[in-house]
XYZ file of C-alpha atoms in Angstrom:
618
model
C -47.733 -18.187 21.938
C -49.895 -15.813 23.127
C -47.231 -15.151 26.460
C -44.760 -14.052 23.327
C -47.013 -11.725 21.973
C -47.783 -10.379 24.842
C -44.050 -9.495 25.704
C -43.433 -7.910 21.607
C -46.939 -6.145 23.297
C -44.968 -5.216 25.940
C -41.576 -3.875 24.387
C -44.070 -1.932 22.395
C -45.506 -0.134 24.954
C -42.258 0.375 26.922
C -40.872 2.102 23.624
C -43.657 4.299 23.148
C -43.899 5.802 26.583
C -40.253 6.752 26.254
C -40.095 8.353 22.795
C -43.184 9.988 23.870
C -41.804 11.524 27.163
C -38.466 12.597 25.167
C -40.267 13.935 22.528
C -43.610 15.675 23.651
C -42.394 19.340 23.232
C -40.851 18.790 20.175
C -44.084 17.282 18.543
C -45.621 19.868 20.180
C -43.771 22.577 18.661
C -44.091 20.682 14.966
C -47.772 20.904 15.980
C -48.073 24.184 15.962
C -45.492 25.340 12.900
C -47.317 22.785 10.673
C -50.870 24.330 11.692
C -49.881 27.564 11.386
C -48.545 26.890 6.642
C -51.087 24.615 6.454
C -53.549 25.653 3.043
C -55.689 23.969 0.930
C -54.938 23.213 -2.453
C -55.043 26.637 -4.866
C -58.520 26.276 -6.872
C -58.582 27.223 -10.237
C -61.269 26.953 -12.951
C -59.924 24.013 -15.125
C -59.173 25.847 -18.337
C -56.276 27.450 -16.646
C -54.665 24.456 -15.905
C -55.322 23.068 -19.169
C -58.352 20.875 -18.428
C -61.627 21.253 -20.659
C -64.605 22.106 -18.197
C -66.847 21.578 -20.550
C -65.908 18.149 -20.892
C -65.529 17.012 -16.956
C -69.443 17.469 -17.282
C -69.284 14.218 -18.569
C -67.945 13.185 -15.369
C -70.504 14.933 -13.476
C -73.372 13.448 -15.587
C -72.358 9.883 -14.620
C -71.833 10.492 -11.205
C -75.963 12.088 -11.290
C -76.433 8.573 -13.474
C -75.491 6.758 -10.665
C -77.314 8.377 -8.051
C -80.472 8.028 -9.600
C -79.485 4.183 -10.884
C -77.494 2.125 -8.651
C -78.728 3.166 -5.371
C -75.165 5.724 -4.639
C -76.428 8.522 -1.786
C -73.731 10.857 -2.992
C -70.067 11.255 -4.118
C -67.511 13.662 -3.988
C -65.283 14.388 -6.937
C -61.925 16.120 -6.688
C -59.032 16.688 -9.854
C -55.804 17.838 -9.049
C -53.924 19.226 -12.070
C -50.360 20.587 -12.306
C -50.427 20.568 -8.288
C -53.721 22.931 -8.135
C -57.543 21.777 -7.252
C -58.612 22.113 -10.777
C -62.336 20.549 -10.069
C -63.919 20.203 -6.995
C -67.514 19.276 -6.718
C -70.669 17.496 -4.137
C -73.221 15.403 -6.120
C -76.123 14.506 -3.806
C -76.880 13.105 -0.463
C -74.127 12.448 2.544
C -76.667 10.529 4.131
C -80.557 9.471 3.980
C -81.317 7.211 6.785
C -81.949 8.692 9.589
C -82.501 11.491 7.336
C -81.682 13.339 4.353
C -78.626 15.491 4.375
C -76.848 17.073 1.412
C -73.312 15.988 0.337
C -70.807 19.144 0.470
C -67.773 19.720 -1.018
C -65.958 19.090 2.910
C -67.752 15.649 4.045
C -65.224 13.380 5.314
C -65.462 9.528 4.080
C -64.181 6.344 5.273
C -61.530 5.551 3.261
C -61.549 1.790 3.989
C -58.671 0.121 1.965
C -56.905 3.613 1.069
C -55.942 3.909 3.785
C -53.138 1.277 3.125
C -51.766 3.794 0.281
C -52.544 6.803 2.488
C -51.018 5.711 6.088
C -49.769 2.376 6.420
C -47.340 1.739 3.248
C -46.124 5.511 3.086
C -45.328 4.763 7.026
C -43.462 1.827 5.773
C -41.399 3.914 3.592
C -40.342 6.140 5.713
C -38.856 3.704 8.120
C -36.384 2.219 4.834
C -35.567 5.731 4.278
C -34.406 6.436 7.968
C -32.539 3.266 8.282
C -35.064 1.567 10.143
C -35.838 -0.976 7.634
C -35.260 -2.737 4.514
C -37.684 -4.538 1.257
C -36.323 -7.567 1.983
C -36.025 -8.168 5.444
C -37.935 -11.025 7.012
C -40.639 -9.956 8.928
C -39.702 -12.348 11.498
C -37.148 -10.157 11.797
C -39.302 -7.811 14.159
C -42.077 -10.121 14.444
C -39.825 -13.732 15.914
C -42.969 -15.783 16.118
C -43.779 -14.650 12.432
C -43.749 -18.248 10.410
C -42.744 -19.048 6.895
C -44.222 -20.505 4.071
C -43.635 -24.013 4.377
C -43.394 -26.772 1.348
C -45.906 -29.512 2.657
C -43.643 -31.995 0.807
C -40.110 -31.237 1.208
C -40.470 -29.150 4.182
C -38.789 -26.175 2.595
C -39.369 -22.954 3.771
C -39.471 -19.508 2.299
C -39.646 -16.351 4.553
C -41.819 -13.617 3.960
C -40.496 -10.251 3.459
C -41.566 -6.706 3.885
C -41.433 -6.013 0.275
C -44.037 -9.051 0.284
C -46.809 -7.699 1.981
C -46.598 -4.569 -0.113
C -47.263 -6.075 -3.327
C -49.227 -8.506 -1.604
C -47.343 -11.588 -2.982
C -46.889 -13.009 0.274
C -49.446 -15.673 0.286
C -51.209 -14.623 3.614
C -55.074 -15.129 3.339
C -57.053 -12.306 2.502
C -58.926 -11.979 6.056
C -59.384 -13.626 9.285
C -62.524 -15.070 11.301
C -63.499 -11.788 13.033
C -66.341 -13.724 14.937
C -64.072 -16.438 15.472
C -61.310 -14.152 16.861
C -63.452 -12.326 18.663
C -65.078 -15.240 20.830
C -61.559 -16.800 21.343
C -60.086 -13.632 22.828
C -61.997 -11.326 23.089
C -61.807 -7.444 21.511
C -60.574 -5.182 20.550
C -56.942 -7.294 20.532
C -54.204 -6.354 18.371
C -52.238 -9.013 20.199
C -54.129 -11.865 19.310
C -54.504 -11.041 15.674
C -51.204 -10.545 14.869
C -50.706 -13.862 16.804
C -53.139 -15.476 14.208
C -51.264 -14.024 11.153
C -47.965 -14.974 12.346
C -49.185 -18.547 12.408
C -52.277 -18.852 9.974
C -51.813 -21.302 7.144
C -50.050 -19.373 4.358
C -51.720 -20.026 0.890
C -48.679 -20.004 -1.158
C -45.303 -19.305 -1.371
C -44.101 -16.222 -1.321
C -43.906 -13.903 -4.778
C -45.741 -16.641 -6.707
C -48.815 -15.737 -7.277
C -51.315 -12.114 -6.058
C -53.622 -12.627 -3.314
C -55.156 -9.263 -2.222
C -54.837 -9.399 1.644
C -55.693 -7.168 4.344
C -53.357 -8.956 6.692
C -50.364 -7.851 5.003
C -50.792 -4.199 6.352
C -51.664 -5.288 9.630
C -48.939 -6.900 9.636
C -47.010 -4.042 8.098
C -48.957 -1.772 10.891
C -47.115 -3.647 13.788
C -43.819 -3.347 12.192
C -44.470 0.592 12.290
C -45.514 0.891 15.378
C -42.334 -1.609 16.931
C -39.785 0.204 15.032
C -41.237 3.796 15.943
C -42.747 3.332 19.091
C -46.030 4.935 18.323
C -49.179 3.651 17.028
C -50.265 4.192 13.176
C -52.242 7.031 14.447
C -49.740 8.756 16.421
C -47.730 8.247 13.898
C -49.699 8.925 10.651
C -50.790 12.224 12.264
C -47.181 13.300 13.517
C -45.267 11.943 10.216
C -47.678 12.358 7.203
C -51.030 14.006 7.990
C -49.763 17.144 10.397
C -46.689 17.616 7.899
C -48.640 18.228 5.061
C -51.656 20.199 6.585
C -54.248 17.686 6.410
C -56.540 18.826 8.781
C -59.684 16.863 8.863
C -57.616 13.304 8.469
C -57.215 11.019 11.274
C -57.872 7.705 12.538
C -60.965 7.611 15.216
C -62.000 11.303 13.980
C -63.063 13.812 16.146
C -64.767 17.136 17.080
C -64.779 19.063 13.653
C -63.737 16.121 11.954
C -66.290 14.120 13.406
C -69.238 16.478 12.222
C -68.562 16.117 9.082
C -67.949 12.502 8.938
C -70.390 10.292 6.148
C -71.905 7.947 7.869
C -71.855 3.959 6.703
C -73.815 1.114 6.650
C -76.956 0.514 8.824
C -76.123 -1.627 12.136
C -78.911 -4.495 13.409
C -80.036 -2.084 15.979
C -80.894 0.943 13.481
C -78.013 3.074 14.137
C -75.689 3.698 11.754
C -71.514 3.756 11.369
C -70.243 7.423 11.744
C -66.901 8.102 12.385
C -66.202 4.788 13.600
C -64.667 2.499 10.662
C -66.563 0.335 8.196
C -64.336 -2.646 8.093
C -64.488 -4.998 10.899
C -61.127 -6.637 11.556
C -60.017 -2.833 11.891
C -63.082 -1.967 13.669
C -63.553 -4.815 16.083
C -60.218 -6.829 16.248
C -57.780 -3.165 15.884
C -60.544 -0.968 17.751
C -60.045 1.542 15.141
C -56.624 2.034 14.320
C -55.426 -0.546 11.946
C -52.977 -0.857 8.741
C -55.673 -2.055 6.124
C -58.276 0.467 7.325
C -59.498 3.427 9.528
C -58.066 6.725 8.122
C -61.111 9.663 7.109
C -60.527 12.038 5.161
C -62.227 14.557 2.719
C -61.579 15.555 -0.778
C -59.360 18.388 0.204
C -56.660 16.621 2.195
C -56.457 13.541 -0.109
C -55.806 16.371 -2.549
C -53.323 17.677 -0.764
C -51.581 14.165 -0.527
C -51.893 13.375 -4.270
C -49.988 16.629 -4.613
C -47.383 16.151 -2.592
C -47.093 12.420 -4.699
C -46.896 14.413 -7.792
C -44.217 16.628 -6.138
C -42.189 13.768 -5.428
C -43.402 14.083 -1.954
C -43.067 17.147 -0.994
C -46.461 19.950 -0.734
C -46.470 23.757 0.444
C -42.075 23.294 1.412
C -43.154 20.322 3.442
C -41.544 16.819 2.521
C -42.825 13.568 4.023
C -41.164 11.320 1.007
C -37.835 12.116 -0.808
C -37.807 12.638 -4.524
C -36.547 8.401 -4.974
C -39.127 6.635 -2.695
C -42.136 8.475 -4.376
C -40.735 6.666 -7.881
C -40.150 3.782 -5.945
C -43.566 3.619 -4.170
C -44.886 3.494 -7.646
C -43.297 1.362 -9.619
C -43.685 -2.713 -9.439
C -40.983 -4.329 -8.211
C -39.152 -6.812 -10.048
C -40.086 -10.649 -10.133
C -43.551 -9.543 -9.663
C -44.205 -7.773 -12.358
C -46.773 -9.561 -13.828
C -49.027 -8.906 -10.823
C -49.173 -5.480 -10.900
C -48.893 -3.739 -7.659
C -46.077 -1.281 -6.323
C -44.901 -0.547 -3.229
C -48.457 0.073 -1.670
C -50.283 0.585 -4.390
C -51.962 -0.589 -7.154
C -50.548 -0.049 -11.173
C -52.005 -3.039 -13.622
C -53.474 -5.828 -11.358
C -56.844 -7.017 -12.103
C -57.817 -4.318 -9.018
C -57.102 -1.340 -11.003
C -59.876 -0.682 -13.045
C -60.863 2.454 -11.396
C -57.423 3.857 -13.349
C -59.626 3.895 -16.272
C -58.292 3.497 -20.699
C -57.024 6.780 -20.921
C -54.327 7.475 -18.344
C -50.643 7.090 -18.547
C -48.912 3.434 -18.211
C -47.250 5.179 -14.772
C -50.845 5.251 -13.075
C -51.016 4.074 -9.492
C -53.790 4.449 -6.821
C -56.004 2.435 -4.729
C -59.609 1.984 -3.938
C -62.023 1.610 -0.864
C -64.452 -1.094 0.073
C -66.981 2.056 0.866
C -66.550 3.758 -2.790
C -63.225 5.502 -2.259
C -61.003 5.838 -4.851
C -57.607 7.520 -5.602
C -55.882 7.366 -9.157
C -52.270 9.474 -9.672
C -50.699 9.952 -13.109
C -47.712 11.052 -12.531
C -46.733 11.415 -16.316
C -49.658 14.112 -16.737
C -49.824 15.785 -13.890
C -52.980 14.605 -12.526
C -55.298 12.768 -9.688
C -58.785 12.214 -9.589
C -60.313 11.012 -5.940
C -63.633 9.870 -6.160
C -65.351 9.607 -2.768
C -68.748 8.020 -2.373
C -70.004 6.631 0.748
C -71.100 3.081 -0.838
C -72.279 1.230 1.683
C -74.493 3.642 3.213
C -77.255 3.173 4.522
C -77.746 -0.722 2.950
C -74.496 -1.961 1.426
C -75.566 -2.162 -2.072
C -74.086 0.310 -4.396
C -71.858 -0.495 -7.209
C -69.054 1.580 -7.874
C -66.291 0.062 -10.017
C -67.787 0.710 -13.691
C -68.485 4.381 -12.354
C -65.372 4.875 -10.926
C -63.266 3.986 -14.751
C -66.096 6.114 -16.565
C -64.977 9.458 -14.407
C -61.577 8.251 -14.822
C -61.827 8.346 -18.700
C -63.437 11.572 -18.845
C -61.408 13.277 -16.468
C -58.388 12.209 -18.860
C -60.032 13.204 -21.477
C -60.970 16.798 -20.423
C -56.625 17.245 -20.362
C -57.390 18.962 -23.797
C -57.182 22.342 -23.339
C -59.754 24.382 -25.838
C -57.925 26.940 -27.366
C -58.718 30.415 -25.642
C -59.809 31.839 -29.265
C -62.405 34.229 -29.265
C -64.979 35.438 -32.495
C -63.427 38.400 -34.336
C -65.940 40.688 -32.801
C -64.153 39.966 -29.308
C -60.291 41.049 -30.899
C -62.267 44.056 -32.828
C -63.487 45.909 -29.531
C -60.302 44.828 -27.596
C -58.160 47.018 -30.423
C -60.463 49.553 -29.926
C -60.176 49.705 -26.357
C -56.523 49.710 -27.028
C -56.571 53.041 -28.732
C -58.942 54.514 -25.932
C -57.393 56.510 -23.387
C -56.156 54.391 -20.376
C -58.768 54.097 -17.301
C -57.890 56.361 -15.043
C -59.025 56.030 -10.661
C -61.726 58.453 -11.369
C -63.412 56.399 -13.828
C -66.482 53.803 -13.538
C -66.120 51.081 -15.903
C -69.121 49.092 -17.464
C -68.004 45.335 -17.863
C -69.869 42.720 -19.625
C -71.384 41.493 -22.523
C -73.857 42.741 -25.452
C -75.952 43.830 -22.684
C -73.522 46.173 -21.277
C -71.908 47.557 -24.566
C -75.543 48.243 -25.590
C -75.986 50.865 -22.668
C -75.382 54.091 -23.142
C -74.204 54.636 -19.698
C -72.317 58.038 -20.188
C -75.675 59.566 -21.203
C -77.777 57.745 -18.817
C -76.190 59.447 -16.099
C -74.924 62.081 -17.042
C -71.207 61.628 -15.967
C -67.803 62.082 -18.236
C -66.606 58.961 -16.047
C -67.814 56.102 -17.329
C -66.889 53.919 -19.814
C -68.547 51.085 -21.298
C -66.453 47.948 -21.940
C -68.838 45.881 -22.950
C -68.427 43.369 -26.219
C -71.103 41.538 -27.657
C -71.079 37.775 -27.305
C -68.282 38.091 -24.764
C -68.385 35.190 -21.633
C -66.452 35.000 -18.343
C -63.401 34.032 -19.623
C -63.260 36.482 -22.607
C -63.684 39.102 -19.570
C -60.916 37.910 -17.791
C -58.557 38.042 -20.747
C -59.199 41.957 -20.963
C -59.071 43.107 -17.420
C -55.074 43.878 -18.556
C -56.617 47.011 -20.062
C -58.390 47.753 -17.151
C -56.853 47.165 -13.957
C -53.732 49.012 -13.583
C -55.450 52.135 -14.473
C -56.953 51.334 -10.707
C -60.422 52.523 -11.381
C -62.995 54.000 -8.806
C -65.943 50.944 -9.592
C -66.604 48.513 -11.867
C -69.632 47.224 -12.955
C -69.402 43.600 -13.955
C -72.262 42.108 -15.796
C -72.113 38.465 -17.838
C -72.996 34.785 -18.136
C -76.042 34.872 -20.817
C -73.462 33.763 -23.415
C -71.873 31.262 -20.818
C -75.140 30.135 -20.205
C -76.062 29.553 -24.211
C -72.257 27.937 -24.530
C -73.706 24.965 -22.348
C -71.745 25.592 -19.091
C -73.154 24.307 -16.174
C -74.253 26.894 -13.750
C -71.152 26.019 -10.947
C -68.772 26.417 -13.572
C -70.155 29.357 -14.501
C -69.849 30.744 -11.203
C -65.975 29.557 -10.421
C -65.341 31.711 -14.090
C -67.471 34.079 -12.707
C -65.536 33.987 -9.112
C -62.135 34.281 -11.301
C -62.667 37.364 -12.244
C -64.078 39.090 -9.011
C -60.917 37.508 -7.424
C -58.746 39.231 -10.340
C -60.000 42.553 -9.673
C -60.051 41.986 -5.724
C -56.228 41.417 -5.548
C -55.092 43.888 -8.808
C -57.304 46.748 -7.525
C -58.418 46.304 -4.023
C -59.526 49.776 -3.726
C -61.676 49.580 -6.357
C -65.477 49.291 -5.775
C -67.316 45.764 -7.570
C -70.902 45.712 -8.246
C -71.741 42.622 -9.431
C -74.893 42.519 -11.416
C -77.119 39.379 -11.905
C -77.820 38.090 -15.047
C -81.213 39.198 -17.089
C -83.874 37.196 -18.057
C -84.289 35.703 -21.362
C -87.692 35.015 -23.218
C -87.950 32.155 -25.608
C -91.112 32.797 -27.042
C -88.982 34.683 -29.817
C -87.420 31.875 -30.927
C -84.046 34.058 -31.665
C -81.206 32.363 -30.226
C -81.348 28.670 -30.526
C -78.163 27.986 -27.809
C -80.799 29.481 -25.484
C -83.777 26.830 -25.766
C -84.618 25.382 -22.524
C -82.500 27.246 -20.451
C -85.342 29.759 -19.217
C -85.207 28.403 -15.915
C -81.054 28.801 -15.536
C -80.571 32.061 -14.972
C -82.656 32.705 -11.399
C -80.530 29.467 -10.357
C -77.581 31.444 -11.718
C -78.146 34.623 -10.080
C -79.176 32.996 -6.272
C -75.520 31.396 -6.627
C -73.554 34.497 -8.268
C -75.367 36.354 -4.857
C -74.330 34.138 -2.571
C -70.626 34.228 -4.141
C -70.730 37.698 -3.586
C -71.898 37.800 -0.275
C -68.494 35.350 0.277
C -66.484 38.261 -1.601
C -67.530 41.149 0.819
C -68.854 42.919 -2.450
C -72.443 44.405 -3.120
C -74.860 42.325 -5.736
C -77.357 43.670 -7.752
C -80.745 41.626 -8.388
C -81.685 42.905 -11.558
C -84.042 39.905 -12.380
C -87.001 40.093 -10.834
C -87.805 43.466 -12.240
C -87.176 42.288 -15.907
C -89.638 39.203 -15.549
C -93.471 38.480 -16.532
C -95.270 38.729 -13.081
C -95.328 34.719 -11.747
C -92.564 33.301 -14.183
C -89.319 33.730 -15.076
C -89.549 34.931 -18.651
C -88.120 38.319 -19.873
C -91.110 40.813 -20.737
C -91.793 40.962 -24.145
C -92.786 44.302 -23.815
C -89.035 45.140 -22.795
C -87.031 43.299 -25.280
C -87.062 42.998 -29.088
C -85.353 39.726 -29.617
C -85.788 38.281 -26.601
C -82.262 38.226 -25.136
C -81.641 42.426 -25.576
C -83.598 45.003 -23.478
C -84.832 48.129 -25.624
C -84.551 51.568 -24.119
C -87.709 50.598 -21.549
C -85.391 48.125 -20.362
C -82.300 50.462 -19.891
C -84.191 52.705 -17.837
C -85.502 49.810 -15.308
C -81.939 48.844 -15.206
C -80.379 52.513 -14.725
C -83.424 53.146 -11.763
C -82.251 50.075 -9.943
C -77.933 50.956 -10.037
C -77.785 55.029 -10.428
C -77.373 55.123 -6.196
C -74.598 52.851 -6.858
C -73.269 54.788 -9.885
C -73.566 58.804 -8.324
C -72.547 57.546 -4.597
């Protein structure tokens, strides 16, 4: 037996050295076109794809829950709406043993079992669409030594098909003796674990009953790699990854990749797992590259995938599935039906909790031993990938209630709040109306209450400026009006806001992508025009005036280090007007400045005019 495999081993080989030499500058070339349109997902703030950002909180609050509960280092949350990265966000640690490192928005996880979904079955597909391969063709079809299920009574056999190990329905085990393997014939030894599948003891007969198995897409892997003559990485990279622009997905990551990896679970001699996968029939058996495991990848490429699933396979004019197999990959296939599981992935088995109650009967995805999870709704546009690194550093975290809870309130957050704004809001915008246009010779005041109080004309003496500031507006409102503003091309703006964002309960990062929304509007509408961005005042609750305010004393200096930093990003000049508003040691607004606590009086205007008029008269 082991002679056989060694020859399939063999043919293998033989085929991959000679697609490889025909076909080197060609890959090459693909190489470089497909680095060269390779982008990231558009981000948006959610409300302009119709998601309520005030109500993915929710999503963020259990994710903190967790954290601080159930023992989670960190997690990375991405939702892709209507093909654009509507939510992207780190909650924290990527690792604490050896030490504490903060999770960013770019770590790169282990995606254990997605990698099935993300590699091996789309792989798969590809083949039946080039003629390679069929559903139901025997596996022993490509794999001779590959035995049936056989009736222990009767003697009657049953093959196992391709179609089979997708769904897995074919009654393979769910794992194999890695010790046992590994002392037998040593590792790593693709050859002598497929030779073990082929002839392991089959636990049922085929399409009978669901046994979730990893040796179905090792099996599946070898197929792949015999029909194409490369090996799942080659492959996945050349085929799938590179096509779409995935950049920082790979089997056996490295260099940038690698530095960004999460690491895993703590090894007997105090190391840890980093970049090298979690699973061990992939890890020790596979060395690495394997069909049930292997592939990291960050929030930002799986994005890009689920996009190109929504897309019916196709992302940034790139198509690695046509229009047919996407529908196919998702839907069950008949006479199993009652398990659940597509072509790949998972729809309504008894492993798809992490779809969550709210989502659309159409819901596929797939989860990760490590705390990876992908969910698609194709019938509302919309993916969530939740990426925690699980098992790090101690293998105890619990992720499946957590991962339905983020589900449900990232479905319900596809309520869009109607953009309606108080009357005030639609009073000044009329009035603005009936104001002569801006002109490129004029300096516009932008904001809230704070800037329509000013009397900026007067303050500096200039027939240029105009204030279009309306009380109680908020980022958004802003963003709405810049129509009257921006084609008129004016020399500076002066953009102050987020005390009323700030009172309406948004967190400070979604305050800053609204915030970011805007800059970016005026950036590419009216590049020549000059931004100052101004940081937010300080408020003082001692006054007791403005209720939505309570507690939030300490939000704004948090605000204004991120709404600097943002700007540094933009290339445009920031303003620090807080720490000359505040009592000396805290970061209360002096009473002696304000009359309600929120409002500076005419003290406060000339602090604020002292620390801009360079900006203003340059």
């Amino acid at each position: 037996m082991k002679k056989m495999f060694g020859i399939e081993q063999g043919r293998f080989s033989q085929a991959r050295n000679s697609a490889c030499a025909g076909i080197t500058f060609a890959v090459l070339g693909l190489l470089f076109s497909v680095q060269v349109v390779a982008q990231p997902l558009e981000r948006v703030v959610p409300e302009l794809v119709g998601l309520d950002s005030r109500h993915l909180q929710y999503a963020d609050s259990a994710i903190l829950q967790a954290i601080e509960n159930d023992g989670l280092p960190g997690a990375v949350l991405a939702v892709v709406h209507k093909n654009k990265m509507a939510y992207l966000k780190a909650y924290g640690n990527k690792e604490v043993y050896p030490k504490t490192v903060p999770m960013d928005e770019n770590t790169v996880f282990d995606m254990a079992s997605v990698s099935k979904s993300m590699s091996t079955a789309i792989a798969v597909m590809q083949q039946i669409e080039r003629g390679k391969l069929r559903l139901l063709d025997n596996v022993s079809l490509y794999i001779p030594e590959f035995q049936p299920w056989t009736d222990t009574i009767t003697k009657r056999k049953k093959h196992i098909r391709i179609v089979d190990l997708l769904t897995h329905t074919s009654g393979l085990p769910p794992y194999a003796p890695v010790d046992v393997l590994q002392q037998k014939y040593g590792a790593p030894n693709p050859d002598s674990l497929i030779a073990h599948i082929a002839t392991v003891k089959r636990d049922f007969k085929p399409t009978t009953d669901f046994q979730y198995s990893c040796l179905n897409f090792i099996t599946l892997q070898r197929i792949v790699e015999i029909i194409s003559g490369q090996n799942l990485r080659d492959y996945a990279k050349t085929n799938i990854f590179d096509v779409l622009g995935m950049t920082h997905t790979d089997y056996q990551p490295t260099g940038e990749t690698l530095a960004r990896v999460a690491p895993t679970e703590k090894q007997k001699d105090g190391s840890v797992l980093r970049g090298v996968v979690h699973d061990p029939l992939a890890r020790v058996m596979n060395g690495g590259i394997s069909g049930n495991a292997g592939v990291f990848s960050d929030a930002n490429d799986v994005a890009i995938l689920a996009a190109a699933l929504l897309n019916n396979g196709e992302y940034n004019g790139k198509r690695i599935l046509s229009p047919l197999t996407v529908k196919a990959m998702r839907t069950v296939p008949n006479g199993v039906r009652e398990f659940g599981r597509s072509l790949g992935w998972d729809v309504h088995s008894d492993y798809a909790s992490n779809n969550g109650d709210l989502f659309g009967k159409n819901t596929f995805g797939h989860t990760g031993y490590t705390g990876t999870s992908v969910i698609i709704d194709p019938d509302n546009e919309v993916a969530v990938i939740l990426l925690i690194n699980r098992v790090h550093p101690n293998d105890v975290g619990g992720v499946v209630r957590l991962r339905a809870i983020v589900a449900n309130a990232v479905a319900a957050s596809i309520a869009p709040p109607a953009r309606v704004y108080f009357p005030r809001y639609y009073e000044r915008v009329e009035h603005f109306r009936k104001e002569p246009s801006i002109t490129p010779n004029d300096i516009v005041f932008l904001g809230n209450s704070l800037t329509e109080g000013g009397k900026w004309e007067q303050y500096f003496g200039q027939k240029n400026i105009v204030n279009r500031g309306i009380s109680g507006d908020e980022a958004m409102g802003i963003y709405d009006r810049l129509y009257q503003i921006l084609p008129g091309k004016p020399k500076k703006i002066f953009l102050q806001t987020g005390a009323n964002d700030v009172s309406h309960g948004l967190s400070v990062d979604s305050i800053v992508s609204l915030v970011t929304l805007v800059v970016d509007k005026i950036q590419k509408e009216s590049p020549e025009t000059k931004l100052v961005l101004q940081g937010s005042l300080p408020i003082n609750e001692s006054f007791n005036r403005y209720k939505n305010l309570t507690g939030k004393t300490d939000i704004f200096p948090l605000l204004n280090a991120r709404l600097k930093t943002m700007a540094a990003s933009k290339g445009i000049t920031f303003v620090d007007l807080f720490p000359h508003f505040t009592e000396p040691g805290t970061s209360q607004l002096r009473k002696a400045l304000t009359t309600d606590g929120l409002h500076v009086n005419n003290k406060g205007y000339d602090i604020w005019v002292k620390e801009i008029k360079q900006l203003v008269q340059e």
